[in-house]
Amino acid sequence: MAAETAARTAAAAPAVALSENAGAPSALRAALADAIADYAPEIISLSHDIHAHPEVGYREHHAVAAVADLLRAHGIQPRVGVYDMDTALRAEIGPGAPESAGSAGSASTAGTAGTADSAASAPAPTIAILAEYDALPGIGHACGHNVMCANSVGAFLALADLARRGQWAESAPPGRVVLQTTPAEECDTAKERLVRAGMLDGVDAAIQTHAYARDVADQVWLGVRRMRAVFTGVPAHAASQPFMGRNALD
């Protein structure tokens, strides 16, 4: 793995460091860092709580409740059980998000199964932060989904904090942020089910972090199955008996 990572790094284009003037304003980044520092104890506590209560796919009831409780504690009212998944949660902040009675002022509270989702009509750019929290059967959180969930929830809370204080006015363009939990990553294609149900409708980009032993820009994935298939056709006269043939596509 180390050798392959080194080879990819050598073949990659030289990295160009961004200047301090690139991207978000420095004041906004500093405010975001301060918000993350403030939320750090709760973020770490959420990770430890989910790790101590491992649940397999579609049974993440403790995890989704823990996330929902943390959001509510900060004035954000999430929807639980969205898109016909009992353990899927969704919350939104920023321009175009459904209004909320919470102090964040812009989290989603209405409906279930996406019936009140306003993503398709939201004019503001929208980014979705995904969060996994299922464990491996008989093993627990060996894949670090507890950390990944806490990362995503922490990022969402920090952005909500900036929005609450009105600091988004310094950045352009303003945007909407969606926190969407995605159950059953280990045992099923739940993300595909959620996408088909409308999870990413109106979303411009979806991101999440993955737990790892160190910071990497180019991951060498090992959990891949490689197969080689050999197709053998059956010839037939193309004019008189094409139905007798079989090509690789068939």
PDB file of C-alpha atoms in Angstrom:
ATOM      1  CA  MET A   1       0.000   0.000   0.000  1.00  0.00           C
ATOM      2  CA  ALA A   2       2.804   2.402   0.888  1.00  0.00           C
ATOM      3  CA  ALA A   3       4.621   1.662  -2.374  1.00  0.00           C
ATOM      4  CA  GLU A   4       1.513   2.191  -4.473  1.00  0.00           C
ATOM      5  CA  THR A   5       0.698   5.416  -2.641  1.00  0.00           C
ATOM      6  CA  ALA A   6       4.246   6.668  -3.265  1.00  0.00           C
ATOM      7  CA  ALA A   7       3.978   5.769  -6.959  1.00  0.00           C
ATOM      8  CA  ARG A   8       0.700   7.627  -7.332  1.00  0.00           C
ATOM      9  CA  THR A   9       2.093  10.626  -5.501  1.00  0.00           C
ATOM     10  CA  ALA A  10       5.125  10.746  -7.798  1.00  0.00           C
ATOM     11  CA  ALA A  11       2.913  10.548 -10.883  1.00  0.00           C
ATOM     12  CA  ALA A  12       0.521  13.245  -9.712  1.00  0.00           C
ATOM     13  CA  ALA A  13       0.796  16.835 -10.800  1.00  0.00           C
ATOM     14  CA  PRO A  14       2.806  19.051  -8.442  1.00  0.00           C
ATOM     15  CA  ALA A  15       0.650  20.402  -5.662  1.00  0.00           C
ATOM     16  CA  VAL A  16      -0.007  24.114  -5.720  1.00  0.00           C
ATOM     17  CA  ALA A  17      -0.705  25.633  -2.335  1.00  0.00           C
ATOM     18  CA  LEU A  18      -3.690  27.942  -2.195  1.00  0.00           C
ATOM     19  CA  SER A  19      -3.027  31.485  -1.129  1.00  0.00           C
ATOM     20  CA  GLU A  20      -4.693  32.958   1.922  1.00  0.00           C
ATOM     21  CA  ASN A  21      -6.922  34.946  -0.420  1.00  0.00           C
ATOM     22  CA  ALA A  22      -8.251  31.823  -2.175  1.00  0.00           C
ATOM     23  CA  GLY A  23     -11.485  30.174  -1.162  1.00  0.00           C
ATOM     24  CA  ALA A  24     -13.506  31.367   1.805  1.00  0.00           C
ATOM     25  CA  PRO A  25     -12.432  34.585   3.539  1.00  0.00           C
ATOM     26  CA  SER A  26      -9.876  34.059   6.284  1.00  0.00           C
ATOM     27  CA  ALA A  27     -12.228  35.573   8.863  1.00  0.00           C
ATOM     28  CA  LEU A  28     -14.889  33.047   7.938  1.00  0.00           C
ATOM     29  CA  ARG A  29     -12.441  30.144   8.206  1.00  0.00           C
ATOM     30  CA  ALA A  30     -11.321  31.393  11.604  1.00  0.00           C
ATOM     31  CA  ALA A  31     -14.925  31.603  12.791  1.00  0.00           C
ATOM     32  CA  LEU A  32     -15.525  28.066  11.527  1.00  0.00           C
ATOM     33  CA  ALA A  33     -12.463  26.801  13.392  1.00  0.00           C
ATOM     34  CA  ASP A  34     -13.686  28.466  16.567  1.00  0.00           C
ATOM     35  CA  ALA A  35     -17.101  26.850  16.169  1.00  0.00           C
ATOM     36  CA  ILE A  36     -15.529  23.417  15.682  1.00  0.00           C
ATOM     37  CA  ALA A  37     -13.430  23.922  18.816  1.00  0.00           C
ATOM     38  CA  ASP A  38     -16.529  24.860  20.792  1.00  0.00           C
ATOM     39  CA  TYR A  39     -18.414  21.775  19.604  1.00  0.00           C
ATOM     40  CA  ALA A  40     -15.445  19.396  19.952  1.00  0.00           C
ATOM     41  CA  PRO A  41     -16.477  17.833  23.288  1.00  0.00           C
ATOM     42  CA  GLU A  42     -19.974  17.077  21.970  1.00  0.00           C
ATOM     43  CA  ILE A  43     -18.642  15.778  18.659  1.00  0.00           C
ATOM     44  CA  ILE A  44     -16.246  13.420  20.416  1.00  0.00           C
ATOM     45  CA  SER A  45     -18.954  12.352  22.854  1.00  0.00           C
ATOM     46  CA  LEU A  46     -21.253  11.484  19.926  1.00  0.00           C
ATOM     47  CA  SER A  47     -18.513   9.361  18.361  1.00  0.00           C
ATOM     48  CA  HIS A  48     -17.897   7.518  21.643  1.00  0.00           C
ATOM     49  CA  ASP A  49     -21.627   6.996  22.219  1.00  0.00           C
ATOM     50  CA  ILE A  50     -22.212   5.467  18.782  1.00  0.00           C
ATOM     51  CA  HIS A  51     -19.086   3.316  19.174  1.00  0.00           C
ATOM     52  CA  ALA A  52     -20.389   2.012  22.499  1.00  0.00           C
ATOM     53  CA  HIS A  53     -23.739   1.080  20.922  1.00  0.00           C
ATOM     54  CA  PRO A  54     -22.918  -0.657  17.622  1.00  0.00           C
ATOM     55  CA  GLU A  55     -25.932  -1.319  15.410  1.00  0.00           C
ATOM     56  CA  VAL A  56     -26.074  -3.051  12.033  1.00  0.00           C
ATOM     57  CA  GLY A  57     -27.718  -1.595   8.971  1.00  0.00           C
ATOM     58  CA  TYR A  58     -31.346  -0.440   9.222  1.00  0.00           C
ATOM     59  CA  ARG A  59     -31.210  -0.947  13.008  1.00  0.00           C
ATOM     60  CA  GLU A  60     -29.303   2.214  13.901  1.00  0.00           C
ATOM     61  CA  HIS A  61     -32.026   3.442  16.260  1.00  0.00           C
ATOM     62  CA  HIS A  62     -29.669   4.507  19.050  1.00  0.00           C
ATOM     63  CA  ALA A  63     -27.386   6.308  16.601  1.00  0.00           C
ATOM     64  CA  VAL A  64     -30.123   8.236  14.822  1.00  0.00           C
ATOM     65  CA  ALA A  65     -31.644   9.226  18.170  1.00  0.00           C
ATOM     66  CA  ALA A  66     -28.260  10.436  19.409  1.00  0.00           C
ATOM     67  CA  VAL A  67     -27.765  12.581  16.314  1.00  0.00           C
ATOM     68  CA  ALA A  68     -31.312  13.948  16.508  1.00  0.00           C
ATOM     69  CA  ASP A  69     -30.940  14.802  20.207  1.00  0.00           C
ATOM     70  CA  LEU A  70     -27.685  16.672  19.589  1.00  0.00           C
ATOM     71  CA  LEU A  71     -29.219  18.685  16.758  1.00  0.00           C
ATOM     72  CA  ARG A  72     -32.280  19.550  18.847  1.00  0.00           C
ATOM     73  CA  ALA A  73     -30.036  20.650  21.714  1.00  0.00           C
ATOM     74  CA  HIS A  74     -28.741  23.333  19.365  1.00  0.00           C
ATOM     75  CA  GLY A  75     -32.111  24.460  18.074  1.00  0.00           C
ATOM     76  CA  ILE A  76     -32.160  22.383  14.898  1.00  0.00           C
ATOM     77  CA  GLN A  77     -35.229  20.217  14.359  1.00  0.00           C
ATOM     78  CA  PRO A  78     -34.381  17.227  12.121  1.00  0.00           C
ATOM     79  CA  ARG A  79     -36.719  14.891  10.319  1.00  0.00           C
ATOM     80  CA  VAL A  80     -36.289  11.237  11.305  1.00  0.00           C
ATOM     81  CA  GLY A  81     -37.527   8.386   9.144  1.00  0.00           C
ATOM     82  CA  VAL A  82     -37.177  10.211   5.826  1.00  0.00           C
ATOM     83  CA  TYR A  83     -37.475   8.482   2.447  1.00  0.00           C
ATOM     84  CA  ASP A  84     -39.180   5.461   4.027  1.00  0.00           C
ATOM     85  CA  MET A  85     -36.109   4.543   6.107  1.00  0.00           C
ATOM     86  CA  ASP A  86     -36.763   4.474   9.834  1.00  0.00           C
ATOM     87  CA  THR A  87     -33.151   5.253  10.714  1.00  0.00           C
ATOM     88  CA  ALA A  88     -32.503   7.941   8.088  1.00  0.00           C
ATOM     89  CA  LEU A  89     -32.361  11.540   9.288  1.00  0.00           C
ATOM     90  CA  ARG A  90     -32.346  14.860   7.442  1.00  0.00           C
ATOM     91  CA  ALA A  91     -31.809  18.442   8.571  1.00  0.00           C
ATOM     92  CA  GLU A  92     -31.236  21.609   6.570  1.00  0.00           C
ATOM     93  CA  ILE A  93     -29.865  25.096   7.134  1.00  0.00           C
ATOM     94  CA  GLY A  94     -29.280  28.125   4.990  1.00  0.00           C
ATOM     95  CA  PRO A  95     -31.137  29.893   2.172  1.00  0.00           C
ATOM     96  CA  GLY A  96     -33.947  27.848   0.685  1.00  0.00           C
ATOM     97  CA  ALA A  97     -34.165  25.431   3.605  1.00  0.00           C
ATOM     98  CA  PRO A  98     -37.602  24.832   5.146  1.00  0.00           C
ATOM     99  CA  GLU A  99     -38.237  27.189   8.028  1.00  0.00           C
ATOM    100  CA  SER A 100     -37.848  25.926  11.578  1.00  0.00           C
ATOM    101  CA  ALA A 101     -39.078  27.076  14.960  1.00  0.00           C
ATOM    102  CA  GLY A 102     -35.613  26.321  16.326  1.00  0.00           C
ATOM    103  CA  SER A 103     -33.061  28.978  17.118  1.00  0.00           C
ATOM    104  CA  ALA A 104     -31.055  28.022  14.039  1.00  0.00           C
ATOM    105  CA  GLY A 105     -33.950  29.464  12.102  1.00  0.00           C
ATOM    106  CA  SER A 106     -33.591  27.315   9.024  1.00  0.00           C
ATOM    107  CA  ALA A 107     -33.678  23.611   9.804  1.00  0.00           C
ATOM    108  CA  SER A 108     -36.212  21.268   8.289  1.00  0.00           C
ATOM    109  CA  THR A 109     -39.098  20.095  10.449  1.00  0.00           C
ATOM    110  CA  ALA A 110     -41.900  19.187   8.076  1.00  0.00           C
ATOM    111  CA  GLY A 111     -43.141  15.852   6.841  1.00  0.00           C
ATOM    112  CA  THR A 112     -41.524  12.492   6.278  1.00  0.00           C
ATOM    113  CA  ALA A 113     -40.323  10.473   3.303  1.00  0.00           C
ATOM    114  CA  GLY A 114     -39.264  13.663   1.548  1.00  0.00           C
ATOM    115  CA  THR A 115     -42.808  14.958   1.025  1.00  0.00           C
ATOM    116  CA  ALA A 116     -41.871  18.414   2.288  1.00  0.00           C
ATOM    117  CA  ASP A 117     -38.422  18.481   0.719  1.00  0.00           C
ATOM    118  CA  SER A 118     -37.945  21.770  -1.078  1.00  0.00           C
ATOM    119  CA  ALA A 119     -34.632  20.809  -2.703  1.00  0.00           C
ATOM    120  CA  ALA A 120     -35.974  20.903  -6.242  1.00  0.00           C
ATOM    121  CA  SER A 121     -37.131  24.511  -5.918  1.00  0.00           C
ATOM    122  CA  ALA A 122     -34.317  25.955  -3.799  1.00  0.00           C
ATOM    123  CA  PRO A 123     -32.506  28.711  -5.701  1.00  0.00           C
ATOM    124  CA  ALA A 124     -29.362  28.661  -3.544  1.00  0.00           C
ATOM    125  CA  PRO A 125     -26.454  26.285  -4.202  1.00  0.00           C
ATOM    126  CA  THR A 126     -26.856  23.189  -2.052  1.00  0.00           C
ATOM    127  CA  ILE A 127     -24.318  20.829  -0.547  1.00  0.00           C
ATOM    128  CA  ALA A 128     -25.218  17.617   1.288  1.00  0.00           C
ATOM    129  CA  ILE A 129     -23.070  16.261   4.107  1.00  0.00           C
ATOM    130  CA  LEU A 130     -23.629  12.515   4.383  1.00  0.00           C
ATOM    131  CA  ALA A 131     -23.243  10.549   7.602  1.00  0.00           C
ATOM    132  CA  GLU A 132     -22.913   6.796   8.038  1.00  0.00           C
ATOM    133  CA  TYR A 133     -23.281   5.116  11.412  1.00  0.00           C
ATOM    134  CA  ASP A 134     -23.909   1.392  10.943  1.00  0.00           C
ATOM    135  CA  ALA A 135     -21.542  -1.205  12.391  1.00  0.00           C
ATOM    136  CA  LEU A 136     -20.184  -4.494  11.117  1.00  0.00           C
ATOM    137  CA  PRO A 137     -22.118  -7.601  12.253  1.00  0.00           C
ATOM    138  CA  GLY A 138     -20.356  -9.373  15.096  1.00  0.00           C
ATOM    139  CA  ILE A 139     -17.476  -6.878  15.063  1.00  0.00           C
ATOM    140  CA  GLY A 140     -18.751  -3.405  15.851  1.00  0.00           C
ATOM    141  CA  HIS A 141     -17.377  -0.131  14.543  1.00  0.00           C
ATOM    142  CA  ALA A 142     -14.192  -1.494  13.007  1.00  0.00           C
ATOM    143  CA  CYS A 143     -14.749   0.700   9.947  1.00  0.00           C
ATOM    144  CA  GLY A 144     -14.998   3.874  12.007  1.00  0.00           C
ATOM    145  CA  HIS A 145     -18.505   4.914  11.044  1.00  0.00           C
ATOM    146  CA  ASN A 146     -18.898   6.405  14.506  1.00  0.00           C
ATOM    147  CA  VAL A 147     -16.060   8.809  13.689  1.00  0.00           C
ATOM    148  CA  MET A 148     -17.424   9.548  10.222  1.00  0.00           C
ATOM    149  CA  CYS A 149     -20.856  10.343  11.621  1.00  0.00           C
ATOM    150  CA  ALA A 150     -19.424  12.640  14.276  1.00  0.00           C
ATOM    151  CA  ASN A 151     -17.313  14.435  11.642  1.00  0.00           C
ATOM    152  CA  SER A 152     -20.355  15.136   9.497  1.00  0.00           C
ATOM    153  CA  VAL A 153     -22.602  16.204  12.357  1.00  0.00           C
ATOM    154  CA  GLY A 154     -19.845  18.438  13.725  1.00  0.00           C
ATOM    155  CA  ALA A 155     -19.337  20.123  10.362  1.00  0.00           C
ATOM    156  CA  PHE A 156     -23.077  20.698  10.052  1.00  0.00           C
ATOM    157  CA  LEU A 157     -23.339  22.183  13.552  1.00  0.00           C
ATOM    158  CA  ALA A 158     -20.411  24.513  12.912  1.00  0.00           C
ATOM    159  CA  LEU A 159     -21.950  25.771   9.676  1.00  0.00           C
ATOM    160  CA  ALA A 160     -25.284  26.213  11.441  1.00  0.00           C
ATOM    161  CA  ASP A 161     -23.484  28.272  14.072  1.00  0.00           C
ATOM    162  CA  LEU A 162     -22.075  30.595  11.406  1.00  0.00           C
ATOM    163  CA  ALA A 163     -25.507  30.899   9.797  1.00  0.00           C
ATOM    164  CA  ARG A 164     -27.111  31.707  13.140  1.00  0.00           C
ATOM    165  CA  ARG A 165     -24.619  34.502  13.747  1.00  0.00           C
ATOM    166  CA  GLY A 166     -25.144  35.882  10.258  1.00  0.00           C
ATOM    167  CA  GLN A 167     -21.541  35.350   9.183  1.00  0.00           C
ATOM    168  CA  TRP A 168     -22.563  33.768   5.900  1.00  0.00           C
ATOM    169  CA  ALA A 169     -23.258  37.289   4.653  1.00  0.00           C
ATOM    170  CA  GLU A 170     -19.490  37.653   4.214  1.00  0.00           C
ATOM    171  CA  SER A 171     -19.290  34.778   1.737  1.00  0.00           C
ATOM    172  CA  ALA A 172     -20.649  34.576  -1.785  1.00  0.00           C
ATOM    173  CA  PRO A 173     -22.655  32.849  -2.934  1.00  0.00           C
ATOM    174  CA  PRO A 174     -24.708  31.844   0.107  1.00  0.00           C
ATOM    175  CA  GLY A 175     -25.797  28.235   0.133  1.00  0.00           C
ATOM    176  CA  ARG A 176     -27.995  25.632   1.692  1.00  0.00           C
ATOM    177  CA  VAL A 177     -26.489  22.763   3.676  1.00  0.00           C
ATOM    178  CA  VAL A 178     -28.199  19.406   4.165  1.00  0.00           C
ATOM    179  CA  LEU A 179     -27.210  16.850   6.780  1.00  0.00           C
ATOM    180  CA  GLN A 180     -28.375  13.457   5.527  1.00  0.00           C
ATOM    181  CA  THR A 181     -27.657  10.235   7.377  1.00  0.00           C
ATOM    182  CA  THR A 182     -27.274   7.153   5.202  1.00  0.00           C
ATOM    183  CA  PRO A 183     -28.044   3.868   6.995  1.00  0.00           C
ATOM    184  CA  ALA A 184     -26.882   0.393   6.028  1.00  0.00           C
ATOM    185  CA  GLU A 185     -23.671   1.195   4.187  1.00  0.00           C
ATOM    186  CA  GLU A 186     -22.069  -2.091   5.200  1.00  0.00           C
ATOM    187  CA  CYS A 187     -24.873  -4.483   4.359  1.00  0.00           C
ATOM    188  CA  ASP A 188     -26.901  -2.887   1.583  1.00  0.00           C
ATOM    189  CA  THR A 189     -26.989  -0.243  -1.138  1.00  0.00           C
ATOM    190  CA  ALA A 190     -29.006   2.136   1.026  1.00  0.00           C
ATOM    191  CA  LYS A 191     -27.451   5.220  -0.581  1.00  0.00           C
ATOM    192  CA  GLU A 192     -28.789   4.100  -3.942  1.00  0.00           C
ATOM    193  CA  ARG A 193     -32.230   3.566  -2.421  1.00  0.00           C
ATOM    194  CA  LEU A 194     -32.126   7.034  -0.894  1.00  0.00           C
ATOM    195  CA  VAL A 195     -30.993   8.640  -4.133  1.00  0.00           C
ATOM    196  CA  ARG A 196     -33.806   6.952  -6.035  1.00  0.00           C
ATOM    197  CA  ALA A 197     -36.220   8.273  -3.406  1.00  0.00           C
ATOM    198  CA  GLY A 198     -35.002  11.845  -3.926  1.00  0.00           C
ATOM    199  CA  MET A 199     -32.214  12.332  -1.368  1.00  0.00           C
ATOM    200  CA  LEU A 200     -30.030  14.268  -3.812  1.00  0.00           C
ATOM    201  CA  ASP A 201     -32.731  16.074  -5.773  1.00  0.00           C
ATOM    202  CA  GLY A 202     -31.643  19.691  -6.011  1.00  0.00           C
ATOM    203  CA  VAL A 203     -28.271  18.952  -4.396  1.00  0.00           C
ATOM    204  CA  ASP A 204     -25.214  20.294  -6.224  1.00  0.00           C
ATOM    205  CA  ALA A 205     -22.597  18.256  -4.361  1.00  0.00           C
ATOM    206  CA  ALA A 206     -22.527  15.562  -1.676  1.00  0.00           C
ATOM    207  CA  ILE A 207     -19.524  14.942   0.567  1.00  0.00           C
ATOM    208  CA  GLN A 208     -18.393  12.998   3.592  1.00  0.00           C
ATOM    209  CA  THR A 209     -15.135  12.032   5.233  1.00  0.00           C
ATOM    210  CA  HIS A 210     -13.890   8.489   5.773  1.00  0.00           C
ATOM    211  CA  ALA A 211     -12.030   7.425   8.882  1.00  0.00           C
ATOM    212  CA  TYR A 212      -8.430   6.416   8.249  1.00  0.00           C
ATOM    213  CA  ALA A 213      -5.186   5.958  10.139  1.00  0.00           C
ATOM    214  CA  ARG A 214      -3.699   9.166   8.703  1.00  0.00           C
ATOM    215  CA  ASP A 215      -4.518  12.032   6.358  1.00  0.00           C
ATOM    216  CA  VAL A 216      -4.415  10.933   2.723  1.00  0.00           C
ATOM    217  CA  ALA A 217      -5.319  12.649  -0.527  1.00  0.00           C
ATOM    218  CA  ASP A 218      -5.211   9.502  -2.672  1.00  0.00           C
ATOM    219  CA  GLN A 219      -6.653   6.410  -1.027  1.00  0.00           C
ATOM    220  CA  VAL A 220      -5.555   2.955  -2.160  1.00  0.00           C
ATOM    221  CA  TRP A 221      -8.768   1.016  -1.630  1.00  0.00           C
ATOM    222  CA  LEU A 222      -8.375  -2.633  -0.710  1.00  0.00           C
ATOM    223  CA  GLY A 223     -12.054  -3.579  -0.393  1.00  0.00           C
ATOM    224  CA  VAL A 224     -12.476  -4.201  -4.113  1.00  0.00           C
ATOM    225  CA  ARG A 225     -13.440  -7.351  -5.966  1.00  0.00           C
ATOM    226  CA  ARG A 226     -11.876  -7.639  -9.401  1.00  0.00           C
ATOM    227  CA  MET A 227     -13.316 -10.064 -11.927  1.00  0.00           C
ATOM    228  CA  ARG A 228     -12.300 -11.003 -15.441  1.00  0.00           C
ATOM    229  CA  ALA A 229     -15.013 -12.297 -17.760  1.00  0.00           C
ATOM    230  CA  VAL A 230     -14.415 -14.030 -21.093  1.00  0.00           C
ATOM    231  CA  PHE A 231     -17.330 -13.883 -23.514  1.00  0.00           C
ATOM    232  CA  THR A 232     -17.536 -16.559 -26.199  1.00  0.00           C
ATOM    233  CA  GLY A 233     -19.910 -15.862 -29.042  1.00  0.00           C
ATOM    234  CA  VAL A 234     -21.732 -18.132 -31.452  1.00  0.00           C
ATOM    235  CA  PRO A 235     -21.395 -17.287 -35.143  1.00  0.00           C
ATOM    236  CA  ALA A 236     -24.365 -17.197 -37.483  1.00  0.00           C
ATOM    237  CA  HIS A 237     -25.144 -15.950 -40.971  1.00  0.00           C
ATOM    238  CA  ALA A 238     -25.940 -12.259 -40.569  1.00  0.00           C
ATOM    239  CA  ALA A 239     -28.521 -12.226 -43.367  1.00  0.00           C
ATOM    240  CA  SER A 240     -30.364 -15.535 -43.190  1.00  0.00           C
ATOM    241  CA  GLN A 241     -29.989 -16.677 -39.560  1.00  0.00           C
ATOM    242  CA  PRO A 242     -28.926 -13.753 -37.325  1.00  0.00           C
ATOM    243  CA  PHE A 243     -31.122 -15.081 -34.515  1.00  0.00           C
ATOM    244  CA  MET A 244     -28.910 -18.153 -34.260  1.00  0.00           C
ATOM    245  CA  GLY A 245     -25.899 -16.094 -33.183  1.00  0.00           C
ATOM    246  CA  ARG A 246     -24.826 -14.811 -29.811  1.00  0.00           C
ATOM    247  CA  ASN A 247     -22.457 -11.908 -29.313  1.00  0.00           C
ATOM    248  CA  ALA A 248     -20.674 -10.665 -26.214  1.00  0.00           C
ATOM    249  CA  LEU A 249     -23.371  -8.084 -25.510  1.00  0.00           C
ATOM    250  CA  ASP A 250     -26.058 -10.801 -25.438  1.00  0.00           C
TER     251      ASP A 250
END
